[in-house]
CSV table of C-alpha atoms in Angstrom, one decimal:
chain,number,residue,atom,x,y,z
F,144,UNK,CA,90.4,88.9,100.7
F,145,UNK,CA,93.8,87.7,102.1
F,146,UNK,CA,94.3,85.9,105.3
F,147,UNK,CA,92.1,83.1,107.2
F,148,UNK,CA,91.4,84.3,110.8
F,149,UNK,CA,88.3,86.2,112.3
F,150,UNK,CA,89.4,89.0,111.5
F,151,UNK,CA,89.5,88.4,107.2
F,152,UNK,CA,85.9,86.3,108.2
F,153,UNK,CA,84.3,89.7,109.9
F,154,UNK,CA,85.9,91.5,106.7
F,155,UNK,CA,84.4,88.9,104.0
F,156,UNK,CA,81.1,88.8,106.1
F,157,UNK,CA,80.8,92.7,105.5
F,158,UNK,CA,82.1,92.8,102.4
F,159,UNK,CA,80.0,90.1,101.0
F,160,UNK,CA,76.9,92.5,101.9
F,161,UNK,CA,77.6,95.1,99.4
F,162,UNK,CA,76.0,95.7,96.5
F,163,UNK,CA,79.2,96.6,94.7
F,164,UNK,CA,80.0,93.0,95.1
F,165,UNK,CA,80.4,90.6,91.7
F,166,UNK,CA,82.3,87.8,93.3
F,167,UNK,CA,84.5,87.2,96.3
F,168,UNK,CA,87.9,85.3,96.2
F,169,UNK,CA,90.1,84.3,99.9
F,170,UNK,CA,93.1,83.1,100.6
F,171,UNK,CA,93.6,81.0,102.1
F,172,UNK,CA,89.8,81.5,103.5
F,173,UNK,CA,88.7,79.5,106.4
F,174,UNK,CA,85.0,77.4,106.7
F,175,UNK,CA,83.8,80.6,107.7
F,176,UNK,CA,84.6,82.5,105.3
F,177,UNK,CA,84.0,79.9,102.5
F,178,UNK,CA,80.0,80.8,103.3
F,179,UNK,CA,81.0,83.9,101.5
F,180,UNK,CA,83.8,83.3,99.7
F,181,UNK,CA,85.6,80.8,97.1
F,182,UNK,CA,88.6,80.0,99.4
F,183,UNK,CA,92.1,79.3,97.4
F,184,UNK,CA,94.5,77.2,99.0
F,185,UNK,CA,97.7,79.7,98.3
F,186,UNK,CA,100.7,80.4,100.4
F,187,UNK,CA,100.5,84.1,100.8
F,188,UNK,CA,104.2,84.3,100.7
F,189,UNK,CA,103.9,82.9,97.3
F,190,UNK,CA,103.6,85.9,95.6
F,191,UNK,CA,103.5,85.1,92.2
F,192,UNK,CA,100.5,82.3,92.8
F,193,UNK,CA,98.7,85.3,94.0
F,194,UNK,CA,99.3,87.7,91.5
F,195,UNK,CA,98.2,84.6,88.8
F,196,UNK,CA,95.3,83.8,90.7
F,197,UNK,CA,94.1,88.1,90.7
F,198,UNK,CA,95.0,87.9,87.0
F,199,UNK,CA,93.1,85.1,86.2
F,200,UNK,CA,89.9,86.2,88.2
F,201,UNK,CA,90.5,89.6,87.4
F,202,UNK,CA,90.5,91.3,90.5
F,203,UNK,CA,89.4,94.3,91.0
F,204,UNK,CA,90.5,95.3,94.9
F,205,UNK,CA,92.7,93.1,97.2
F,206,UNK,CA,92.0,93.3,100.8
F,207,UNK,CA,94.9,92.1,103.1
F,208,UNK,CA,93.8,91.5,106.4
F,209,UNK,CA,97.1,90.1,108.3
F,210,UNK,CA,99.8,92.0,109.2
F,211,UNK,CA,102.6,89.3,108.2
F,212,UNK,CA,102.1,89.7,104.4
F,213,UNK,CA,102.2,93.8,104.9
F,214,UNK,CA,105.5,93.6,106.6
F,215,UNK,CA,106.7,90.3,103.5
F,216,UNK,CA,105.9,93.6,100.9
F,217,UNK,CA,102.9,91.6,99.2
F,218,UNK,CA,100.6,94.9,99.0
F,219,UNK,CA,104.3,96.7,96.8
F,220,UNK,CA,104.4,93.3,94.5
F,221,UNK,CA,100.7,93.3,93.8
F,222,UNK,CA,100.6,97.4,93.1
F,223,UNK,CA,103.5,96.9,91.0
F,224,UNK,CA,101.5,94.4,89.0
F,225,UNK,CA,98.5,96.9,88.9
F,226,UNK,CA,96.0,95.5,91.1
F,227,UNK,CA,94.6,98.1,93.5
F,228,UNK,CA,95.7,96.7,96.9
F,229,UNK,CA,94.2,98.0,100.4
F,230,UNK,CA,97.4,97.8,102.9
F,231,UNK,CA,100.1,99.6,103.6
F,232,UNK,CA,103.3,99.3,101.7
F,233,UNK,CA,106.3,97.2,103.5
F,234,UNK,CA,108.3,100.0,104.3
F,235,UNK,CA,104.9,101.8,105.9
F,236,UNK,CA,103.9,98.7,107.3
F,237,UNK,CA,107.2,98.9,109.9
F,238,UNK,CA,105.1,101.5,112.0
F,239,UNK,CA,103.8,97.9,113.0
F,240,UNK,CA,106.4,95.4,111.7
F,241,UNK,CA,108.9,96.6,114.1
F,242,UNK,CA,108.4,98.7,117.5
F,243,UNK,CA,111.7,100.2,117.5
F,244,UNK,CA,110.8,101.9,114.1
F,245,UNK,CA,108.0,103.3,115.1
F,246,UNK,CA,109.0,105.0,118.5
F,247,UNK,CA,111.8,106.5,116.6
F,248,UNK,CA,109.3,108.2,115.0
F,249,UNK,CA,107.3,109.1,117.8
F,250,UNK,CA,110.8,110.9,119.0
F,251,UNK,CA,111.3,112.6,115.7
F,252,UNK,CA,107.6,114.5,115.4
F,253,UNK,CA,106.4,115.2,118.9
F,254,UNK,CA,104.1,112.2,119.6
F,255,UNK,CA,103.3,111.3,122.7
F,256,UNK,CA,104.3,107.9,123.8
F,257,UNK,CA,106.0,106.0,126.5
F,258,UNK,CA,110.0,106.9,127.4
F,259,UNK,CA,111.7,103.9,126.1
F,260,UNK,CA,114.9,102.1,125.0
F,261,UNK,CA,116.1,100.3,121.8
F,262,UNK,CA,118.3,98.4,121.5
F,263,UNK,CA,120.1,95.3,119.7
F,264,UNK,CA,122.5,94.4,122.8
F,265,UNK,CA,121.5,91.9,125.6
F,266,UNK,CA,123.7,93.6,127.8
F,267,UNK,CA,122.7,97.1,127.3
F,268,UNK,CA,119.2,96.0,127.9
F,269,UNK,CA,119.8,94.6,130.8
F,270,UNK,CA,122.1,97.4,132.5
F,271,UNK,CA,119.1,99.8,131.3
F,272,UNK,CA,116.8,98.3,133.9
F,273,UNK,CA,117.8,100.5,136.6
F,274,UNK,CA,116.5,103.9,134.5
F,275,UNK,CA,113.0,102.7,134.1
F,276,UNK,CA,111.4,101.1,137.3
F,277,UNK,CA,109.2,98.8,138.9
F,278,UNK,CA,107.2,97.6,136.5
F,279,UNK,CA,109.0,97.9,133.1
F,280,UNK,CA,107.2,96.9,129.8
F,281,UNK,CA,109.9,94.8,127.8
F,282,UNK,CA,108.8,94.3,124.2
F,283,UNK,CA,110.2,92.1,120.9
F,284,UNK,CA,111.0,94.7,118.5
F,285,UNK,CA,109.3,92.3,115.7
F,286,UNK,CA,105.9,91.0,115.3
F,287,UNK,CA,104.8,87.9,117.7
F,288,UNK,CA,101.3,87.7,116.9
F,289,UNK,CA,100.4,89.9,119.6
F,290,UNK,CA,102.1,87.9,122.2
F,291,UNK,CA,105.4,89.6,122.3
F,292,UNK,CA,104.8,92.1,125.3
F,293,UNK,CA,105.8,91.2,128.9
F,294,UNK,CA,104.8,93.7,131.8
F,295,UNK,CA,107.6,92.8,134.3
F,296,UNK,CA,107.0,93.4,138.0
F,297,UNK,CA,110.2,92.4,138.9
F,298,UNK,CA,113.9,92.8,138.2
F,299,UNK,CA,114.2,89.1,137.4
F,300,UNK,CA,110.8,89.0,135.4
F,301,UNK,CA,112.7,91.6,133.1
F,302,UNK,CA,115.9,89.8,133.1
F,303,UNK,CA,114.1,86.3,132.1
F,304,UNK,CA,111.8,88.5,129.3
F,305,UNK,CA,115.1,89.6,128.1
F,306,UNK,CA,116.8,86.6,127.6
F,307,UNK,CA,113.8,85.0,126.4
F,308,UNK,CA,113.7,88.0,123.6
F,309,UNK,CA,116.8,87.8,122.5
F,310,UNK,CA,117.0,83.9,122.8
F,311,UNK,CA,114.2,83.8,119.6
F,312,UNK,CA,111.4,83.1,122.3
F,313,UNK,CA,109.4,85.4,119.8
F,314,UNK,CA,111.0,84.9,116.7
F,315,UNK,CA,108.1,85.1,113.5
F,316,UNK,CA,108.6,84.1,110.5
F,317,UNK,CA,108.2,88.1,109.1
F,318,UNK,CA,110.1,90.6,111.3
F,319,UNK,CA,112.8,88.9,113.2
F,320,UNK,CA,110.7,89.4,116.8
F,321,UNK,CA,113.3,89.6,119.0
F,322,UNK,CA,116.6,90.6,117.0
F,323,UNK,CA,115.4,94.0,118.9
F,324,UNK,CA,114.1,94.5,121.8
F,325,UNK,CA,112.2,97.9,123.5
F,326,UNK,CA,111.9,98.6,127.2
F,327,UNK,CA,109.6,100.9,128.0
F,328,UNK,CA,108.7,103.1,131.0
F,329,UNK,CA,105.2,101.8,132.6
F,330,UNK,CA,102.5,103.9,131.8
F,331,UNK,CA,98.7,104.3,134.3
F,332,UNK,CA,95.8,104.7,133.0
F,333,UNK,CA,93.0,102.6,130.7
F,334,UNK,CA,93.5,101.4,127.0
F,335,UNK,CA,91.5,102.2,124.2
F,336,UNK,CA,92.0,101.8,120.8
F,337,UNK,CA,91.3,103.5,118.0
F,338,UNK,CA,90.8,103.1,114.4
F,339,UNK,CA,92.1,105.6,111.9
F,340,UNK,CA,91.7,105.0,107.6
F,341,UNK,CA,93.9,106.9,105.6
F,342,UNK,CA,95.0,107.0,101.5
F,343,UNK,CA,98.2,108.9,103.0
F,344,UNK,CA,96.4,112.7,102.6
F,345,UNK,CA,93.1,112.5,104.1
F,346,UNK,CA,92.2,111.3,107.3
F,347,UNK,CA,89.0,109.5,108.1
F,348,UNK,CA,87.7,108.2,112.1
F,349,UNK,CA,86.8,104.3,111.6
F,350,UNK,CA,85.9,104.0,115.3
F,351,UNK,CA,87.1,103.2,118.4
F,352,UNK,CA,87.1,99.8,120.8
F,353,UNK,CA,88.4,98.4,124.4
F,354,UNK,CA,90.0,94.6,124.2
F,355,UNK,CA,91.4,92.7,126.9
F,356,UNK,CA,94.4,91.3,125.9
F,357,UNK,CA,95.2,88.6,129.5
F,358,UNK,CA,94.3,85.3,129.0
F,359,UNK,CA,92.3,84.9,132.3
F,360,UNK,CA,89.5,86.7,133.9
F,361,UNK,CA,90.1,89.7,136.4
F,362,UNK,CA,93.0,90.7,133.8
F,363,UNK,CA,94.8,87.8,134.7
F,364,UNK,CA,97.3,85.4,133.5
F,365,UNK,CA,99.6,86.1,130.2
F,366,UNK,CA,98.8,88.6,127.2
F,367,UNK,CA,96.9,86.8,124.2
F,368,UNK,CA,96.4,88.2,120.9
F,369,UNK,CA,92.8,89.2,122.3
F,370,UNK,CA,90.1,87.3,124.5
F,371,UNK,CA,87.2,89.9,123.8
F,372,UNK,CA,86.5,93.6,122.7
F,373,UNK,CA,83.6,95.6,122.7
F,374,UNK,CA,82.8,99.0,120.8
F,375,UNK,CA,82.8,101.8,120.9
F,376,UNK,CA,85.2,103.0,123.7
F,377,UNK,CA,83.2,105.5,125.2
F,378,UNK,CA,85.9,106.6,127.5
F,379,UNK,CA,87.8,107.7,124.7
F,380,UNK,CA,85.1,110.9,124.5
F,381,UNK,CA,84.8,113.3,121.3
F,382,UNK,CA,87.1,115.7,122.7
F,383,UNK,CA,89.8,112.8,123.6
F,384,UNK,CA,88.8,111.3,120.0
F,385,UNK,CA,90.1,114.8,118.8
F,386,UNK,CA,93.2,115.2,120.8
F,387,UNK,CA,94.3,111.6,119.5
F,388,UNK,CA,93.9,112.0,115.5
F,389,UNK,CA,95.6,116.0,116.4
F,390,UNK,CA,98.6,114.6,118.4
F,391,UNK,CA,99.1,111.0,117.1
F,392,UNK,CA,97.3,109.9,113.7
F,393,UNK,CA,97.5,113.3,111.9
F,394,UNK,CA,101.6,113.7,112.7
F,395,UNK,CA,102.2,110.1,112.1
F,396,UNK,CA,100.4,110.1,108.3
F,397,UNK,CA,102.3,113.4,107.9
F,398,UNK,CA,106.1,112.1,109.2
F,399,UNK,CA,105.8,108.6,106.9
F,400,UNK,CA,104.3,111.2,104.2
F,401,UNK,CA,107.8,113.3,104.6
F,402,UNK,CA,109.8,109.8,104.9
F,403,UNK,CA,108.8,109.0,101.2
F,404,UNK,CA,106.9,106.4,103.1
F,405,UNK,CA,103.2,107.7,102.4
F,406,UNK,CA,100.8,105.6,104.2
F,407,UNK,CA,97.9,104.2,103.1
F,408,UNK,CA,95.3,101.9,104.6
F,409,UNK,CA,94.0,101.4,108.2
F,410,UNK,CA,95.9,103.1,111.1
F,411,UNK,CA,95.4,101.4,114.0
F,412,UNK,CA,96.8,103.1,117.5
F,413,UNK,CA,96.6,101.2,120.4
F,414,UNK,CA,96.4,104.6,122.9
F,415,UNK,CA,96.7,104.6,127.3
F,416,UNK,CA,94.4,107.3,128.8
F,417,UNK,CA,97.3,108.8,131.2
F,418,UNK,CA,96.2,112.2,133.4
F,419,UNK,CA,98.5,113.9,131.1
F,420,UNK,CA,96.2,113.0,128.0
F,421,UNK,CA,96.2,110.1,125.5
F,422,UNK,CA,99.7,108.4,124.8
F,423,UNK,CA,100.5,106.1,122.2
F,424,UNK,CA,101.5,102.8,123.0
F,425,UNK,CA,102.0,100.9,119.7
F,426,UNK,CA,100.9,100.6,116.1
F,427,UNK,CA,99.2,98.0,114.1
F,428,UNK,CA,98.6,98.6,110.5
F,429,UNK,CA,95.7,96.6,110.1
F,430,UNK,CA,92.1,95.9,111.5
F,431,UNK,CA,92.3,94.5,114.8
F,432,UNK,CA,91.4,91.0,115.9
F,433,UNK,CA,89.0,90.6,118.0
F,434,UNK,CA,88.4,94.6,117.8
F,435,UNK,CA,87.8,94.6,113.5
F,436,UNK,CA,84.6,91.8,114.6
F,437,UNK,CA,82.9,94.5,116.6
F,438,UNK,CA,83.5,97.3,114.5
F,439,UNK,CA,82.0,94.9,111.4
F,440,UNK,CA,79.1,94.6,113.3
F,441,UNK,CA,78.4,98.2,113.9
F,442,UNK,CA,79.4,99.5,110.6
F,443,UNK,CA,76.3,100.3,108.0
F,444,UNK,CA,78.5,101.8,105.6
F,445,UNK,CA,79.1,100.1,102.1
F,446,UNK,CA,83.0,98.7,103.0
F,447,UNK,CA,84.1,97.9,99.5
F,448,UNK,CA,83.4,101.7,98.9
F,449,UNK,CA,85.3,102.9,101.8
F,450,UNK,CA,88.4,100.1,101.4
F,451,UNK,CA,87.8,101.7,98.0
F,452,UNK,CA,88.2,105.0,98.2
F,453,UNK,CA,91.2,103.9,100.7
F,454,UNK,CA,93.3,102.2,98.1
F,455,UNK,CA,92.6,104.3,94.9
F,456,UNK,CA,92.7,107.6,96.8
F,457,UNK,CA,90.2,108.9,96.9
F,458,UNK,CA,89.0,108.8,100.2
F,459,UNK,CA,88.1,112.8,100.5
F,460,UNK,CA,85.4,112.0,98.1
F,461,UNK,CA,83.6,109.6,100.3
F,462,UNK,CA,81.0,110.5,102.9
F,463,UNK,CA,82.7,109.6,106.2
F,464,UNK,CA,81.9,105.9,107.5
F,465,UNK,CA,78.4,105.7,109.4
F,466,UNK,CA,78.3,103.3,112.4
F,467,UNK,CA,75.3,101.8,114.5
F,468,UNK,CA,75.2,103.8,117.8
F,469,UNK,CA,74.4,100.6,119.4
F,470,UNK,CA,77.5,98.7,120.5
F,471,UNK,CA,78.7,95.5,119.8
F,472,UNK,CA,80.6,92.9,121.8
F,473,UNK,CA,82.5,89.6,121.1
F,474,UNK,CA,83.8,86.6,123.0
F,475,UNK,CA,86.6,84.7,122.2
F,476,UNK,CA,86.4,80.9,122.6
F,477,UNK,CA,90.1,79.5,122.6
F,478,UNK,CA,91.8,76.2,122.6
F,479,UNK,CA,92.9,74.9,126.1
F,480,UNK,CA,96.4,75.7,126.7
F,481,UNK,CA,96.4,78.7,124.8
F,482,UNK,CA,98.1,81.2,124.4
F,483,UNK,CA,101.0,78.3,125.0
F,484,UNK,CA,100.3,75.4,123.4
F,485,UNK,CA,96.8,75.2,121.8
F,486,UNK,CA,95.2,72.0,121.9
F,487,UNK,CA,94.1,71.0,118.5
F,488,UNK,CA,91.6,69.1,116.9
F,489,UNK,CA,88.8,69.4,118.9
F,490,UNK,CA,85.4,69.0,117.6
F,491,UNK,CA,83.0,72.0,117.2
F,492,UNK,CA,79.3,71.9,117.2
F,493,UNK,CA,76.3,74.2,117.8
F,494,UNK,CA,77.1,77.2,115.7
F,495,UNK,CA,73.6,77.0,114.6
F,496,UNK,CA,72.4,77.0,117.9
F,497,UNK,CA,74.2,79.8,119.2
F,498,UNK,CA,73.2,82.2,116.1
F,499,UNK,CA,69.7,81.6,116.3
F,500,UNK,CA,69.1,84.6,118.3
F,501,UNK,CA,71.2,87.2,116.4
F,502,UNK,CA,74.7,86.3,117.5
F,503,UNK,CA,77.0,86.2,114.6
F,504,UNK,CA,80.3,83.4,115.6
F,505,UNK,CA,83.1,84.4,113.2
F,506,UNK,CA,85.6,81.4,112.7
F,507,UNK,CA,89.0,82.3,113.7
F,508,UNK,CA,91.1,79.1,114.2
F,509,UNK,CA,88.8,76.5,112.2
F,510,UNK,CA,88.8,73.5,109.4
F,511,UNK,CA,86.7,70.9,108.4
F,512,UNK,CA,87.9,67.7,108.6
F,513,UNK,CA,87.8,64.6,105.7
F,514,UNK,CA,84.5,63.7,106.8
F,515,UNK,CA,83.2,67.5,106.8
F,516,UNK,CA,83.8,67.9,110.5
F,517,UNK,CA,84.4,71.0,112.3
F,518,UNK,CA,87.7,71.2,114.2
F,519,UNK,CA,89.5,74.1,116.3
F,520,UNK,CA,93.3,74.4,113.9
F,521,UNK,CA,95.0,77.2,116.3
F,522,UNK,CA,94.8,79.2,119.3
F,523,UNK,CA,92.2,81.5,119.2
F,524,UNK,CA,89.0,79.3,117.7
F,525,UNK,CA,85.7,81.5,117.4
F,526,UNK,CA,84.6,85.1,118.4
F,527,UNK,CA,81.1,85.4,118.9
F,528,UNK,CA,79.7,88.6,118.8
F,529,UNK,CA,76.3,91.0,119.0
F,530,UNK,CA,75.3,94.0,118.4
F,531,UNK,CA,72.8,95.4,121.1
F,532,UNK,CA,71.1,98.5,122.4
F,533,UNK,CA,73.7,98.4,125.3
F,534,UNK,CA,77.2,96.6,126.2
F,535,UNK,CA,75.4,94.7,129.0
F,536,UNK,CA,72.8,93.2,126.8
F,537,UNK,CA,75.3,92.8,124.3
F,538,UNK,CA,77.7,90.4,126.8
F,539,UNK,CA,74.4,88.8,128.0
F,540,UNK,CA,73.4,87.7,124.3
F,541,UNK,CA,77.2,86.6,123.6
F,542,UNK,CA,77.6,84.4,126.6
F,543,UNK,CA,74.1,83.0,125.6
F,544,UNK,CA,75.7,82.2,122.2
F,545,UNK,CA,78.9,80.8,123.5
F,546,UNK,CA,76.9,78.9,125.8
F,547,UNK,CA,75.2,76.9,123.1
F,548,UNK,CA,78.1,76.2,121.3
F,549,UNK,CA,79.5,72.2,122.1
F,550,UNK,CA,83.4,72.9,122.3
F,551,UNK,CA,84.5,71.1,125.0
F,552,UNK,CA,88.1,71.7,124.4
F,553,UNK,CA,88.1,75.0,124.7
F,554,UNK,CA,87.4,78.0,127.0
F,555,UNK,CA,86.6,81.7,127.0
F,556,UNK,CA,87.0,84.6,129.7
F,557,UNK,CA,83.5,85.4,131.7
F,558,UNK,CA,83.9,89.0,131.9
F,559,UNK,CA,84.5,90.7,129.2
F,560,UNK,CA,83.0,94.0,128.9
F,561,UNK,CA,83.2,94.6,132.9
F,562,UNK,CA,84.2,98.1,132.6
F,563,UNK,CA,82.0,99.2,130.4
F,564,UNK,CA,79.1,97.6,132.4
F,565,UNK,CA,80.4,99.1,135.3
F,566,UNK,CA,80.3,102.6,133.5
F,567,UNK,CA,76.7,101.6,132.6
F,568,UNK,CA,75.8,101.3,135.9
F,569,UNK,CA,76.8,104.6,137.3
């Protein structure tokens, strides 16, 4: 397992179930993970300290859970040394890695999606503005850790988003966020998301889930990587479930096929519910985080054997992925000042506590300190999730959980799940 974050913690946590299991390696790991795991302390962008350390362990199946080290190429270095690898390759791993890529593509097979604009000129970004309206979604074209998305309601918030795009506001380290940027029309309607796994000829549902990406309750404040999800997404219904993998996943897996870009691993579309039917609004081509916590949770399925079937191809052979029809909810706890600043180092406590009644808290932004202390190391800090018969009692059990948990540096929206509850309720 590569990567450190809540999502890799959900992954090990589920993968360290299986029977198939002999022994589980991470890296870099984080204290959650470590109760599963023997955590490495390896740069992923090291690529030959990881390749030694699959040798020496002998490796059977390498599950990269980031998208940084999909876009860096590590999944093509470590198939090239022979070790079966579950991720998309780098030149597949653009349909996240960069926007611009990938509603190019959209343009080139019929896929339904927002009218946009790419560019690599300030200027012509900024004489576009006019074409699209009040408000205008401005976007780096690179990856920014989920952060790199402004909705501007005004002329000059799409003029400051500009120049903050193309002055490296959002530069990564993978990517170039920001070299680029897309403006794209504003589209109405709810988000879903929705989870697709694919070995780059079959195609296999892995559920579906609703996050809420503002920082503040009521939808307020600025996009964060994720504040809470819940699953599944019942508004996306069977029949819009259908249209999505007919119109979008389905043409996608076949237009990277016909690229020479075959793609293989999780498909992860990130869809608005318009009255014309479900659009696409971006890629990612990995498990979400908080969504891949809640789809953990559900899933009863042996995941070795599907990541498996995934990576080896053989994914046609596998009975399709069985999940709990009872959903799941998590809460993400943050570090004041996120998503700006994070204030670091604050001392975490209670985990016990706030497990003992079936809440599981997956560590996202964690380390233990020199005297074995628990201490929040980035923005987003824990996700504490439930499964339950419904999303009310699911949110009820979760803000029980987080309520236990002594974290006085940090915070966590109060609502999440509202629209689902409300749904509930009807």
């Amino acid at each position: 397992m590569l990567g450190g974050g809540g999502r890799e913690h959900a992954l090990a946590w589920k993968l360290a179930q299986s029977p198939r299991l002999g022994k589980l390696h991470a890296v870099p790991g984080n204290p959650g993970i470590a109760e599963h795991a023997l955590c490495h302390a390896i740069d992923l962008t090291d690529h030959d300290a990881v390749i030694a350390l699959c040798d020496e362990e002998r490796i059977d199946l390498v599950v990269i859970g980031p998208e940084a080290p999909l876009v860096d190429g590590l999944a093509d270095t470590l198939r090239g040394s022979g070790i079966s690898v579950f991720g998309p390759s780098q030149a597949a791993a653009q349909l996240e890695g960069s926007k611009g890529f990938t509603k190019d593509l959209c343009a080139r097979a019929g896929i339904p999606t927002a009218a946009y604009l790419r560019t690599a000129s300030r200027d012509e970004a900024l004489s576009a503005l006019g074409r699209f309206g009040l408000p205008v979604v401005i976007k780096a074209d690179g990856l920014a850790a989920g952060k790199g998305v402004v909705i501007a309601e005004t002329t000059d918030d799409a003029r400051a988003a500009i120049a903050d795009m193309f002055g490296g506001q959002f530069g990564g380290q993978f990517g170039g966020a920001g070299a680029e940027v897309v403006i794209e029309e504003f589209m109405t309607g709810e988000e879903a998301s929705f989870f697709a796994l694919t070995d780059g000829a079959t195609i296999v549902p892995f559920g579906s889930a609703q996050d809420h990406k503002r920082v503040g309750d009521g939808d307020s404040g600025p996009n964060t990587g994720g504040m809470g999800a819940y699953s599944p997404a019942r508004v996306l219904t069977p029949d819009l479930e259908s249209e999505v993998l007919t119109r979008i996943i389905a043409p996608t897996v076949q237009a990277m096929a016909d690229a020479g870009m075959a793609y293989s691993g999780v498909l992860y579309a990130g869809l608005m519910l318009t009255a014309e039917g479900p659009r696409l609004i971006e890629y990612n081509c990995r498990f979400g985080d908080p969504e891949c916590q809640v789809l953990m949770l559900r899933l009863e399925s042996d995941l070795i054997e599907v990541l498996s079937a995934v990576a080896d191809s053989w994914l046609a052979a596998i009975a399709p992925p069985v999940f709990s029809p009872q959903p799941a909810l998590t809460v993400v706890m943050a570090a004041n000042g996120y998503p700006g600043t994070p204030q670091k180092g604050g001392m975490i406590a209670g985990l016990a506590d706030a497990e003992r009644d079936g809440a599981k808290v997956f560590h996202a932004g964690t380390l233990r300190d020199d005297q074995g202390v628990l201490r929040a190391s980035g923005g987003r800090v824990l996700a504490v999730s439930v499964c339950a018969p419904s999303v009310r009692a699911a949110r009820d059990a979760a803000y029980r959980a987080v309520d236990a948990i002594d974290f006085p540096q940090g915070f966590c929206r109060r609502d999440i799940g509202w629209r689902e509850i409300a749904r509930e309720a009807e």
